[in-house]
Coordinates of C-alpha atoms in Angstrom, one line a residue:
Chain A
M21 CA 15.4 5.5 -67.8
K22 CA 15.6 1.7 -68.4
G23 CA 12.5 -0.5 -69.1
P24 CA 11.9 -2.0 -65.6
T25 CA 12.6 1.3 -63.8
L26 CA 10.1 3.2 -66.2
A27 CA 7.5 0.5 -65.5
F28 CA 7.9 0.9 -61.7
V29 CA 7.7 4.7 -62.0
V30 CA 4.5 4.4 -64.1
A31 CA 3.0 1.9 -61.6
F32 CA 3.9 4.2 -58.7
V33 CA 2.2 7.2 -60.4
V34 CA -0.9 5.0 -61.0
L35 CA -0.9 3.8 -57.4
A36 CA -0.6 7.4 -56.2
A37 CA -3.5 8.5 -58.4
L38 CA -5.6 5.6 -57.1
H39 CA -5.1 6.9 -53.6
Q40 CA -7.6 9.7 -54.5
D41 CA -10.7 7.5 -54.5
N42 CA -13.3 10.2 -55.1
W43 CA -15.9 7.6 -56.0
N44 CA -15.9 6.4 -52.4
W45 CA -16.3 9.8 -50.8
D46 CA -20.0 9.7 -49.9
R47 CA -20.5 6.0 -49.7
A48 CA -21.3 4.6 -46.2
D49 CA -21.9 0.9 -47.1
L50 CA -20.0 -1.7 -45.1
V51 CA -17.6 -4.4 -46.3
F52 CA -17.8 -7.7 -44.3
G53 CA -20.5 -6.0 -42.2
F54 CA -18.2 -3.8 -40.2
L55 CA -15.7 -1.9 -42.4
P56 CA -16.9 1.3 -44.0
V57 CA -16.1 1.1 -47.6
G58 CA -13.8 4.2 -47.5
L59 CA -11.7 2.5 -44.8
A60 CA -11.8 -0.9 -46.5
Y61 CA -10.5 0.6 -49.7
H62 CA -7.6 2.2 -48.1
A63 CA -6.8 -0.8 -45.9
G64 CA -6.7 -2.8 -49.2
Y65 CA -4.5 0.0 -50.6
S66 CA -2.0 -0.6 -47.9
L67 CA -1.8 -4.3 -48.9
V68 CA -1.4 -3.4 -52.5
A69 CA 1.4 -0.9 -51.6
A70 CA 3.2 -3.7 -49.8
V71 CA 2.9 -6.1 -52.8
F72 CA 4.0 -3.3 -55.1
W73 CA 7.2 -2.7 -53.0
A74 CA 7.8 -6.5 -52.9
V75 CA 7.8 -6.6 -56.7
V76 CA 10.1 -3.5 -56.9
V77 CA 12.5 -5.1 -54.3
R78 CA 12.4 -8.4 -56.2
F79 CA 12.9 -7.1 -59.8
G80 CA 14.3 -3.6 -59.3
W81 CA 16.9 -4.0 -56.6
P82 CA 19.9 -1.6 -57.1
D83 CA 22.6 -4.3 -56.9
R84 CA 25.1 -1.9 -58.6
L85 CA 24.6 0.6 -55.8
E86 CA 25.3 -1.9 -53.2
A87 CA 28.5 -3.0 -54.9
W88 CA 29.6 0.6 -55.2
A89 CA 29.0 1.2 -51.5
E90 CA 31.2 -1.7 -50.6
E91 CA 34.1 -0.7 -52.9
P92 CA 37.0 0.5 -50.9
E93 CA 37.9 4.2 -51.2
E94 CA 41.3 5.6 -50.5
E95 CA 40.0 7.7 -47.5
T96 CA 36.7 8.7 -46.0
D97 CA 35.6 12.3 -45.8
E98 CA 34.8 12.3 -42.1
A99 CA 37.4 11.0 -39.7
G100 CA 35.8 11.7 -36.3
G101 CA 32.9 9.4 -35.6
G102 CA 32.5 8.7 -39.3
G103 CA 34.7 5.8 -40.0
R104 CA 33.2 2.6 -41.1
Chain B
M14 CA -2.5 1.5 -8.6
T15 CA -2.2 -1.8 -10.5
S16 CA -2.0 0.2 -13.7
I17 CA 1.0 2.2 -12.3
W18 CA 2.8 -1.0 -11.3
I19 CA 2.4 -2.3 -14.9
I20 CA 3.8 0.9 -16.3
I21 CA 6.7 0.7 -13.9
A22 CA 7.3 -2.9 -14.9
Y23 CA 7.2 -1.9 -18.5
L24 CA 9.8 0.9 -18.0
G25 CA 12.0 -1.6 -16.1
L26 CA 11.8 -4.2 -18.8
L27 CA 12.5 -1.6 -21.5
L28 CA 15.6 -0.4 -19.6
A29 CA 16.8 -3.9 -19.1
F30 CA 16.3 -4.8 -22.7
A31 CA 18.0 -1.6 -24.0
L32 CA 20.9 -1.9 -21.7
G33 CA 21.3 -5.5 -22.8
S34 CA 22.7 -4.1 -26.0
K35 CA 25.6 -2.6 -24.0
R36 CA 27.2 -6.1 -24.2
F37 CA 27.7 -5.5 -27.9
F38 CA 28.9 -1.9 -27.6
R39 CA 32.4 -1.6 -29.1
G40 CA 33.3 1.6 -27.2
T41 CA 33.9 3.6 -30.4
S42 CA 32.1 6.8 -31.6
N43 CA 31.2 5.0 -34.8
D44 CA 29.4 2.3 -32.7
Y45 CA 27.7 5.0 -30.7
F46 CA 26.5 7.0 -33.7
V47 CA 25.6 4.3 -36.2
A48 CA 26.0 0.9 -34.3
S49 CA 29.0 0.1 -36.5
R50 CA 26.6 -0.3 -39.4
S51 CA 25.6 -3.7 -38.1
I52 CA 21.8 -3.7 -37.6
G53 CA 19.9 -6.5 -39.3
P54 CA 16.6 -6.5 -41.3
F55 CA 14.1 -7.1 -38.4
M56 CA 15.6 -4.6 -36.1
L57 CA 15.9 -2.0 -38.8
L58 CA 12.2 -2.5 -39.7
M59 CA 11.1 -2.2 -36.0
S60 CA 13.4 0.8 -35.3
V61 CA 12.4 2.7 -38.5
F62 CA 8.7 1.9 -38.0
G63 CA 8.8 2.8 -34.2
T64 CA 10.6 6.0 -35.0
T65 CA 8.2 7.2 -37.6
M66 CA 5.2 6.4 -35.4
T67 CA 4.9 8.9 -32.6
A68 CA 2.2 9.3 -29.9
F69 CA 0.0 10.1 -32.9
A70 CA 0.0 6.4 -33.9
L71 CA -2.3 5.3 -31.1
V72 CA -3.7 8.4 -29.4
G73 CA -3.7 10.8 -32.3
S74 CA -5.2 8.4 -34.9
T75 CA -8.0 7.5 -32.6
G76 CA -8.7 11.1 -31.8
K77 CA -8.5 12.3 -35.4
A78 CA -11.0 9.5 -36.4
F79 CA -13.3 10.6 -33.6
E80 CA -13.1 14.2 -35.0
I81 CA -13.2 13.7 -38.8
G82 CA -14.2 10.0 -39.3
V83 CA -12.8 7.2 -41.6
G84 CA -11.0 9.6 -43.9
T85 CA -8.3 9.7 -41.2
Y86 CA -6.8 6.4 -42.6
G87 CA -6.5 7.5 -46.2
L88 CA -5.3 11.0 -45.1
M89 CA -2.5 9.9 -42.9
A90 CA -1.9 6.1 -43.1
S91 CA -2.4 4.6 -46.5
S92 CA -0.5 7.4 -48.2
S93 CA 2.3 6.9 -45.7
G94 CA 2.5 3.2 -46.6
L95 CA 3.2 4.1 -50.2
I96 CA 5.3 7.3 -49.7
H97 CA 7.4 6.2 -46.7
A98 CA 8.4 3.0 -48.4
A99 CA 9.3 5.1 -51.5
C100 CA 11.5 7.3 -49.4
F101 CA 13.2 4.3 -47.9
F102 CA 13.8 2.8 -51.3
V103 CA 14.6 6.0 -53.3
I104 CA 16.4 8.1 -50.6
G105 CA 17.3 5.8 -47.8
I106 CA 19.2 3.1 -49.6
R107 CA 21.2 5.6 -51.7
L108 CA 22.1 7.6 -48.6
W109 CA 23.1 4.5 -46.8
A110 CA 25.5 3.6 -49.8
I111 CA 27.0 7.1 -49.8
G112 CA 27.2 7.2 -46.0
K113 CA 29.0 3.9 -46.0
R114 CA 31.4 4.8 -48.8
H115 CA 32.4 8.1 -47.4
G116 CA 31.9 7.5 -43.7
Y117 CA 29.1 10.0 -43.0
V118 CA 27.0 9.9 -39.9
T119 CA 24.8 13.0 -40.4
Q120 CA 22.8 14.5 -43.3
I121 CA 24.7 17.8 -43.1
Q122 CA 28.1 16.0 -43.7
F123 CA 26.6 14.7 -46.9
F124 CA 25.1 18.0 -48.1
R125 CA 28.3 19.9 -47.3
K126 CA 30.4 17.6 -49.4
R127 CA 27.9 17.1 -52.2
F128 CA 27.5 20.8 -52.7
Q129 CA 31.0 21.8 -51.6
S130 CA 29.7 24.3 -49.1
S131 CA 30.4 24.5 -45.4
G132 CA 27.9 27.4 -45.1
L133 CA 25.1 25.2 -46.3
G134 CA 25.6 23.1 -43.2
Y135 CA 25.2 26.2 -41.0
L136 CA 22.1 27.2 -42.9
L137 CA 20.5 23.7 -42.5
F138 CA 21.6 23.1 -38.9
P139 CA 19.2 25.6 -37.1
I140 CA 16.4 24.7 -39.5
L141 CA 16.7 20.9 -38.7
V142 CA 17.0 21.5 -35.0
M143 CA 14.1 23.9 -34.9
L144 CA 11.9 21.4 -36.7
V145 CA 12.9 18.5 -34.4
V146 CA 12.4 20.4 -31.1
P147 CA 8.6 20.6 -31.3
Y148 CA 8.5 17.0 -32.3
L149 CA 10.5 16.2 -29.1
L150 CA 8.2 18.4 -27.0
I151 CA 5.1 16.6 -28.4
G152 CA 6.6 13.3 -27.0
V153 CA 7.4 14.5 -23.5
I154 CA 4.2 16.6 -23.1
G155 CA 2.1 13.8 -24.6
A156 CA 3.5 11.3 -22.1
S157 CA 2.8 13.7 -19.2
K158 CA -0.8 14.3 -20.4
T159 CA -1.3 10.5 -20.8
M160 CA -0.2 9.9 -17.2
M161 CA -2.3 12.8 -15.9
G162 CA -5.3 11.3 -17.6
L163 CA -4.6 7.9 -16.2
T164 CA -4.1 9.0 -12.6
G165 CA -6.3 12.2 -12.5
P166 CA -9.7 12.7 -10.9
K167 CA -12.6 10.5 -12.3
G168 CA -15.9 12.3 -11.8
P169 CA -16.3 13.4 -8.1
N170 CA -13.4 11.1 -7.0
P171 CA -9.9 12.6 -6.6
G172 CA -6.9 11.2 -8.5
M173 CA -4.7 8.3 -7.4
F174 CA -2.4 10.2 -5.1
P175 CA -4.3 13.0 -3.4
E176 CA -1.9 13.2 -0.5
L177 CA 1.2 13.2 -2.6
F178 CA 0.1 15.6 -5.4
G179 CA -2.5 18.0 -4.1
A180 CA -1.7 20.6 -6.7
T181 CA -2.8 18.3 -9.5
N182 CA -5.8 16.9 -7.6
G183 CA -4.0 13.6 -7.1
A184 CA -2.7 13.1 -10.6
I185 CA 1.0 12.4 -11.3
P186 CA 2.3 15.9 -12.2
P187 CA 4.1 16.7 -15.5
W188 CA 7.4 17.3 -13.8
L189 CA 7.5 13.8 -12.5
T190 CA 6.4 12.0 -15.6
G191 CA 8.6 14.1 -17.8
A192 CA 11.6 13.4 -15.5
V193 CA 11.0 9.7 -15.5
I194 CA 10.5 9.4 -19.2
C195 CA 13.6 11.6 -20.0
L196 CA 15.7 9.7 -17.5
V197 CA 14.8 6.3 -18.8
V198 CA 15.5 7.3 -22.4
L199 CA 18.7 9.1 -21.3
C200 CA 20.0 6.0 -19.5
Y201 CA 20.0 3.8 -22.5
I202 CA 20.9 6.4 -25.1
F203 CA 23.8 7.5 -22.9
A204 CA 25.1 4.0 -22.4
G205 CA 24.6 2.4 -25.8
G206 CA 23.8 5.1 -28.4
S207 CA 22.1 4.0 -31.6
R208 CA 22.5 0.3 -30.9
A209 CA 20.5 0.8 -27.7
A210 CA 18.0 2.9 -29.5
A211 CA 17.5 0.1 -32.1
W212 CA 17.1 -2.5 -29.4
A213 CA 14.7 -0.3 -27.4
N214 CA 12.7 0.6 -30.5
T215 CA 12.3 -3.1 -31.4
F216 CA 10.8 -3.8 -27.9
Q217 CA 8.7 -0.6 -27.9
T218 CA 7.3 -1.2 -31.4
L219 CA 6.2 -4.7 -30.6
V220 CA 4.6 -3.5 -27.4
F221 CA 2.6 -0.7 -29.0
M222 CA 1.5 -2.8 -31.9
A223 CA 0.3 -5.6 -29.5
M224 CA -1.4 -3.1 -27.2
G225 CA -3.3 -1.4 -30.1
V226 CA -4.7 -4.8 -31.2
L227 CA -5.5 -5.7 -27.6
A228 CA -7.4 -2.5 -27.0
F229 CA -9.3 -3.0 -30.3
T230 CA -10.3 -6.6 -29.4
L231 CA -11.5 -5.8 -25.9
I232 CA -13.4 -2.6 -26.9
S233 CA -15.2 -4.2 -29.8
N234 CA -16.2 -7.1 -27.5
R235 CA -17.7 -4.6 -25.0
L236 CA -19.5 -2.8 -27.8
G237 CA -21.2 -6.1 -28.8
G238 CA -18.9 -7.0 -31.7
L239 CA -17.6 -5.4 -34.8
G240 CA -20.9 -5.1 -36.6
E241 CA -22.8 -3.7 -33.5
A242 CA -20.0 -1.2 -32.8
I243 CA -20.1 0.3 -36.3
A244 CA -23.9 0.3 -36.4
N245 CA -24.0 2.6 -33.5
A246 CA -21.4 5.1 -34.8
D247 CA -22.3 8.5 -36.2
P248 CA -23.2 8.0 -39.9
G249 CA -21.4 11.2 -40.8
H250 CA -18.1 9.6 -39.6
L251 CA -18.4 6.6 -42.0
V252 CA -18.0 8.9 -45.0
R253 CA -15.6 11.7 -46.0
T254 CA -18.2 14.2 -47.0
P255 CA -17.3 17.5 -45.2
A256 CA -20.0 18.3 -42.6
G257 CA -19.1 20.4 -39.6
E258 CA -15.9 19.0 -38.0
A259 CA -16.3 15.6 -39.8
G260 CA -15.1 14.7 -43.3
V261 CA -12.3 16.1 -45.4
S262 CA -12.2 18.0 -48.6
K263 CA -10.9 16.3 -51.8
V264 CA -8.2 18.9 -52.3
T265 CA -6.9 18.7 -48.7
F266 CA -6.9 14.9 -49.0
L267 CA -4.9 15.1 -52.2
T268 CA -2.3 17.6 -51.1
Y269 CA -1.9 15.9 -47.7
M270 CA 0.1 13.3 -49.6
F271 CA 3.1 15.6 -49.4
I272 CA 3.3 15.2 -45.6
P273 CA 4.7 11.6 -45.6
L274 CA 7.6 12.8 -47.7
S275 CA 8.9 14.2 -44.3
V276 CA 10.6 10.9 -43.6
G277 CA 13.0 11.6 -46.4
M278 CA 14.5 14.4 -44.4
F279 CA 14.1 13.4 -40.8
P280 CA 17.6 13.6 -39.4
H281 CA 16.9 10.8 -36.8
L282 CA 15.7 8.5 -39.5
F283 CA 18.8 9.2 -41.6
Q284 CA 20.8 8.0 -38.6
H285 CA 18.8 4.8 -38.4
W286 CA 19.3 4.1 -42.1
L287 CA 23.0 4.3 -41.6
T288 CA 22.9 1.6 -38.9
A289 CA 21.9 -1.0 -41.6
R290 CA 24.3 -3.9 -42.1
S291 CA 23.9 -3.8 -45.9
A292 CA 21.6 -2.4 -48.5
K293 CA 19.7 -5.7 -48.5
T294 CA 18.8 -5.0 -44.9
F295 CA 16.3 -2.4 -46.2
R296 CA 14.3 -5.0 -48.1
L297 CA 12.1 -6.1 -45.2
T298 CA 11.5 -2.4 -44.1
V299 CA 10.4 -1.3 -47.6
I300 CA 8.0 -4.2 -48.0
A301 CA 6.6 -4.5 -44.5
H302 CA 6.2 -0.8 -43.6
P303 CA 2.8 -0.4 -45.3
L304 CA 1.6 -3.6 -43.5
C305 CA 2.8 -2.4 -40.1
I306 CA 1.0 0.9 -40.6
A307 CA -2.2 -1.0 -41.4
I308 CA -1.9 -3.2 -38.3
V309 CA -1.7 -0.2 -36.0
W310 CA -3.9 2.3 -37.8
V311 CA -7.0 0.3 -39.0
P312 CA -7.9 -0.7 -35.4
C313 CA -7.2 2.8 -34.0
V314 CA -9.3 4.5 -36.6
L315 CA -12.2 2.1 -36.0
I316 CA -12.0 2.8 -32.3
G317 CA -12.2 6.5 -33.0
V318 CA -15.2 6.0 -35.2
W319 CA -17.0 3.7 -32.8
A320 CA -16.4 6.3 -30.0
T321 CA -18.8 8.7 -31.9
G322 CA -21.6 6.3 -30.9
V323 CA -20.7 5.9 -27.2
P324 CA -22.7 8.4 -25.1
A325 CA -20.0 8.6 -22.4
L326 CA -17.6 10.0 -25.0
E327 CA -19.8 12.9 -26.0
G328 CA -17.8 16.1 -26.0
A329 CA -14.5 14.3 -25.2
T330 CA -11.3 16.0 -26.4
P331 CA -9.8 14.0 -29.3
G332 CA -6.6 13.3 -27.5
A333 CA -8.5 11.6 -24.6
V334 CA -10.6 9.3 -26.7
L335 CA -8.5 6.1 -26.6
A336 CA -7.9 6.4 -22.8
K337 CA -11.6 7.0 -22.2
M338 CA -12.7 4.1 -24.5
V339 CA -10.4 1.8 -22.5
G340 CA -11.3 3.3 -19.1
V341 CA -15.0 3.5 -19.6
L342 CA -15.6 0.3 -21.5
V343 CA -13.0 -2.1 -20.4
Q344 CA -12.6 -0.8 -16.8
D345 CA -9.8 -3.3 -16.0
P346 CA -6.7 -1.7 -14.4
V347 CA -4.4 -4.3 -15.9
I348 CA -5.7 -3.5 -19.4
V349 CA -5.6 0.2 -18.7
G350 CA -2.0 -0.2 -17.5
L351 CA -1.0 -2.2 -20.6
V352 CA -2.6 0.2 -23.1
T353 CA -1.0 3.2 -21.3
A354 CA 2.4 1.4 -21.5
G355 CA 1.7 0.9 -25.3
V356 CA 1.1 4.7 -25.6
L357 CA 4.3 5.5 -23.8
A358 CA 6.2 2.9 -26.0
A359 CA 5.0 4.7 -29.1
I360 CA 6.1 8.1 -27.7
M361 CA 9.5 6.9 -26.4
S362 CA 10.4 5.0 -29.6
S363 CA 10.6 8.3 -31.3
L364 CA 12.1 10.3 -28.4
D365 CA 15.3 8.3 -28.1
S366 CA 16.3 8.6 -31.8
Q367 CA 15.6 12.3 -31.7
F368 CA 17.7 12.9 -28.6
L369 CA 20.5 10.8 -30.1
C370 CA 20.4 12.5 -33.5
L371 CA 20.6 16.0 -32.0
G372 CA 23.6 15.0 -30.0
T373 CA 25.2 13.5 -33.1
I374 CA 24.7 16.5 -35.3
F375 CA 25.9 19.0 -32.6
T376 CA 29.0 16.9 -32.2
N377 CA 29.8 16.2 -35.8
D378 CA 28.4 19.2 -37.7
I379 CA 29.3 22.0 -35.3
V380 CA 32.1 21.1 -32.9
L381 CA 34.1 18.6 -35.0
H382 CA 33.5 20.5 -38.2
R383 CA 35.0 23.7 -36.6
A384 CA 37.7 21.9 -34.7
R385 CA 41.2 23.0 -35.4
R386 CA 42.7 19.9 -33.8
E387 CA 42.1 16.2 -33.9
Y388 CA 40.0 14.8 -31.1
S389 CA 40.5 11.2 -29.8
D390 CA 37.7 8.8 -30.3
K391 CA 37.2 8.8 -26.5
A392 CA 36.8 12.6 -26.5
I393 CA 34.3 12.5 -29.3
L394 CA 32.2 9.9 -27.5
L395 CA 32.3 12.0 -24.3
M396 CA 31.3 15.1 -26.2
A397 CA 28.4 13.3 -27.9
R398 CA 27.1 12.0 -24.5
G399 CA 27.5 15.5 -23.0
F400 CA 25.4 16.9 -25.8
V401 CA 22.7 14.2 -25.4
V402 CA 22.5 15.1 -21.7
A403 CA 22.2 18.8 -22.4
I404 CA 19.5 18.2 -25.0
V405 CA 17.5 16.0 -22.7
A406 CA 17.7 18.6 -19.9
L407 CA 16.7 21.4 -22.2
T408 CA 13.7 19.4 -23.6
Y409 CA 12.6 18.6 -20.1
I410 CA 12.6 22.2 -19.0
L411 CA 10.9 23.4 -22.2
S412 CA 8.2 20.7 -21.8
L413 CA 7.4 22.1 -18.3
V414 CA 7.4 25.7 -19.5
L415 CA 5.2 25.0 -22.6
F416 CA 3.0 22.3 -20.9
E417 CA -0.2 24.3 -21.2
Q418 CA 0.5 25.4 -24.8
N419 CA -1.1 23.3 -27.6
V420 CA 2.2 22.0 -29.1
F421 CA 0.3 19.1 -30.8
D422 CA -0.8 21.3 -33.7
L423 CA 2.9 22.0 -34.3
A424 CA 3.4 18.4 -35.4
V425 CA 1.9 18.9 -38.8
W426 CA 4.0 22.1 -39.3
S427 CA 7.2 20.2 -38.2
F428 CA 6.4 17.4 -40.7
S429 CA 5.6 20.0 -43.4
G430 CA 9.0 21.6 -42.9
F431 CA 10.8 18.3 -43.3
A432 CA 8.7 17.3 -46.3
A433 CA 9.3 20.6 -48.0
L434 CA 13.0 20.1 -47.8
T435 CA 12.9 16.8 -49.8
P436 CA 13.6 18.6 -53.2
L437 CA 17.1 19.2 -51.7
V438 CA 17.8 15.6 -51.0
L439 CA 16.3 14.3 -54.2
A440 CA 18.3 16.7 -56.3
A441 CA 21.5 16.0 -54.3
L442 CA 21.0 12.2 -54.9
Y443 CA 19.7 12.1 -58.5
W444 CA 20.4 15.3 -60.4
R445 CA 24.1 15.6 -61.4
R446 CA 23.4 19.2 -62.5
A447 CA 22.2 20.3 -59.0
T448 CA 24.5 23.1 -57.7
K449 CA 25.4 24.9 -54.5
V450 CA 23.3 27.9 -55.5
G451 CA 20.4 25.7 -56.2
A452 CA 20.7 24.0 -52.8
Y453 CA 20.8 27.4 -51.0
L454 CA 17.9 28.8 -53.0
S455 CA 15.9 25.6 -52.3
V456 CA 16.4 25.8 -48.6
I457 CA 15.8 29.5 -48.4
A458 CA 12.7 29.4 -50.6
T459 CA 11.3 26.6 -48.4
A460 CA 12.1 28.4 -45.2
I461 CA 10.5 31.6 -46.3
T462 CA 7.3 30.1 -47.6
W463 CA 7.1 27.9 -44.6
F464 CA 7.5 30.8 -42.2
V465 CA 5.0 33.1 -44.1
L466 CA 2.3 30.3 -44.0
F467 CA 3.2 29.4 -40.4
K468 CA 2.7 33.0 -39.4
R469 CA -0.6 33.1 -41.3
S470 CA -1.8 30.1 -39.3
G471 CA -1.3 32.1 -36.1
F472 CA 2.0 30.3 -35.4
G473 CA 0.9 26.7 -35.5
G474 CA -2.9 26.5 -36.1
E475 CA -4.7 24.6 -38.9
L476 CA -4.4 26.3 -42.2
T477 CA -5.2 25.5 -45.8
V478 CA -4.7 27.8 -48.8
F479 CA -6.2 28.2 -52.3
G480 CA -9.4 26.4 -51.3
G481 CA -8.1 23.5 -49.3
V482 CA -4.4 23.0 -50.4
M483 CA -2.1 22.0 -47.5
P484 CA 0.7 24.5 -46.9
V485 CA 3.3 21.7 -47.4
A486 CA 2.5 21.5 -51.1
V487 CA 3.2 25.2 -51.6
C488 CA 6.5 25.0 -49.6
W489 CA 7.5 21.9 -51.5
V490 CA 6.9 23.5 -54.9
A491 CA 8.9 26.6 -53.8
G492 CA 11.8 24.5 -52.7
A493 CA 11.8 22.5 -56.0
L494 CA 11.6 25.7 -58.0
G495 CA 14.5 27.2 -56.0
M496 CA 16.6 24.1 -56.7
V497 CA 15.9 24.0 -60.5
I498 CA 16.2 27.8 -61.1
G499 CA 19.4 28.2 -58.9
S500 CA 21.0 25.1 -60.5
L501 CA 20.3 26.0 -64.1
A502 CA 21.4 29.6 -63.6
T503 CA 24.8 28.6 -62.4
R504 CA 27.8 26.6 -63.6
P505 CA 27.5 22.8 -63.2
P506 CA 29.4 21.3 -60.3
D507 CA 32.9 19.9 -60.9
A508 CA 32.9 16.5 -62.6
A509 CA 35.2 15.1 -59.9
V510 CA 32.7 16.1 -57.2
V511 CA 29.8 14.6 -59.1
A512 CA 31.7 11.4 -59.6
R513 CA 32.1 10.9 -55.9
F514 CA 28.4 10.8 -55.3
F515 CA 27.1 9.0 -58.4
P516 CA 28.0 5.4 -59.2
Q517 CA 29.3 5.1 -62.8
R518 CA 26.6 4.5 -65.4

């Protein structure tokens, strides 16, 4: 596994672990006066997930795969309905 | 009656918008199945998001939050933001590339060639169809129940149409709602295939996102503002501590993270992925999907939590909470009509893709796969349309027969089944050593564990095992073990086969 890919995998595992916010389980305090902290944490988590994927898309995009898909092959496997 | 006119206008607009795509229809089966692989970033985002969000997005999320509290968002939404995007990036883009290179339009075509086994397709076919059918029924029955709720009796007063529909006390009966919904979807799917589905999904997704936010704003205003609304809610619903119906256990919360993996194996989503113009088209979908989930789910979960403090909602069934909050608090027929249209939009944006994908896999994986002669493209198109009509008709009949059954509980089982099949697709895409025997063992181990646990649940009830573990986690591990053991115990696949599915290092 190459450096950037490994970094993204580690970051993904850390993010997945952070989903389990046991420390918020019994807390009922409100953020901004209306958002229960358990909900505010996970709403923020969604934003962080979007940022994480933006970074992956920016720095870990599989360009090679895209080029491979576009390479012409002699024939396709599926003729009926499957042509490009 | 104003609400009904708004819903009719919405359905008319949807039909006009979706049929507008017909101008771009190229008349080929490839265009019908995968829109000639020409869909751009925004439409791909909207169609993928609309397809993954079912009736559960508006109605179910509100109801679940009313039942268990704020934990609903972490349980079902924030995990989906991370995992769905991971599936799009890790599975979707690679499948798109393989599908484009080899001309596939269904998952089964890919698995058959990757594992050099026609039989694997016959094993997978009934499993995929059986997992999609309850999902379809949830949509049609959900739409019928929504319309019955809207037009049914309110207190001592009869429903909207007492003279027309005496048997349902004036409510629009399920046979009529089901017929209208199925016909509208059938019209545009029949005419334009996956391009029409993408166009319709874009319109529907924008509608249900906007209506969710509208309902949220109006309801919070009626409750005296955001702070006042939450102050009156039941304190037990502001935390996740298990107490009675409310809350969620930590183990269940953790193992529920397997459920969003289901998008990696949804056959209808696979078809949407293949419509992408290029791999870059996925970029917006991968990044924006978690944000779209937050835009829809945060307001809905809050509405559900607020409802616990509204006396008129005491004892309400979870599925009726959103409609009752709008009906009781807003009391404006225009808003009621708009929000109901939003609910129907969420339902129909999944239905169309599912109808189309079943027609596509029947045509390609059964008929064309078995065909001893070449069919013309026109004949293939006709066949696919014929299958779509048959599937819509069958779904309609089943929705009437099973209307009184609680098919909504089946949703989690359907998702669990798809999620538990992801070791198959992950190994097929990333593990060169994965073999045919591994693939068979993976599918069989998943199917057996799923069925045993499904039976233990009383065929569709709620079930956890080993002190709170979701059944999906057990099925997933069984499928992964089957793949690893079966593959390592048999000879590696031919290098030539592997080379066709893996770009050179």
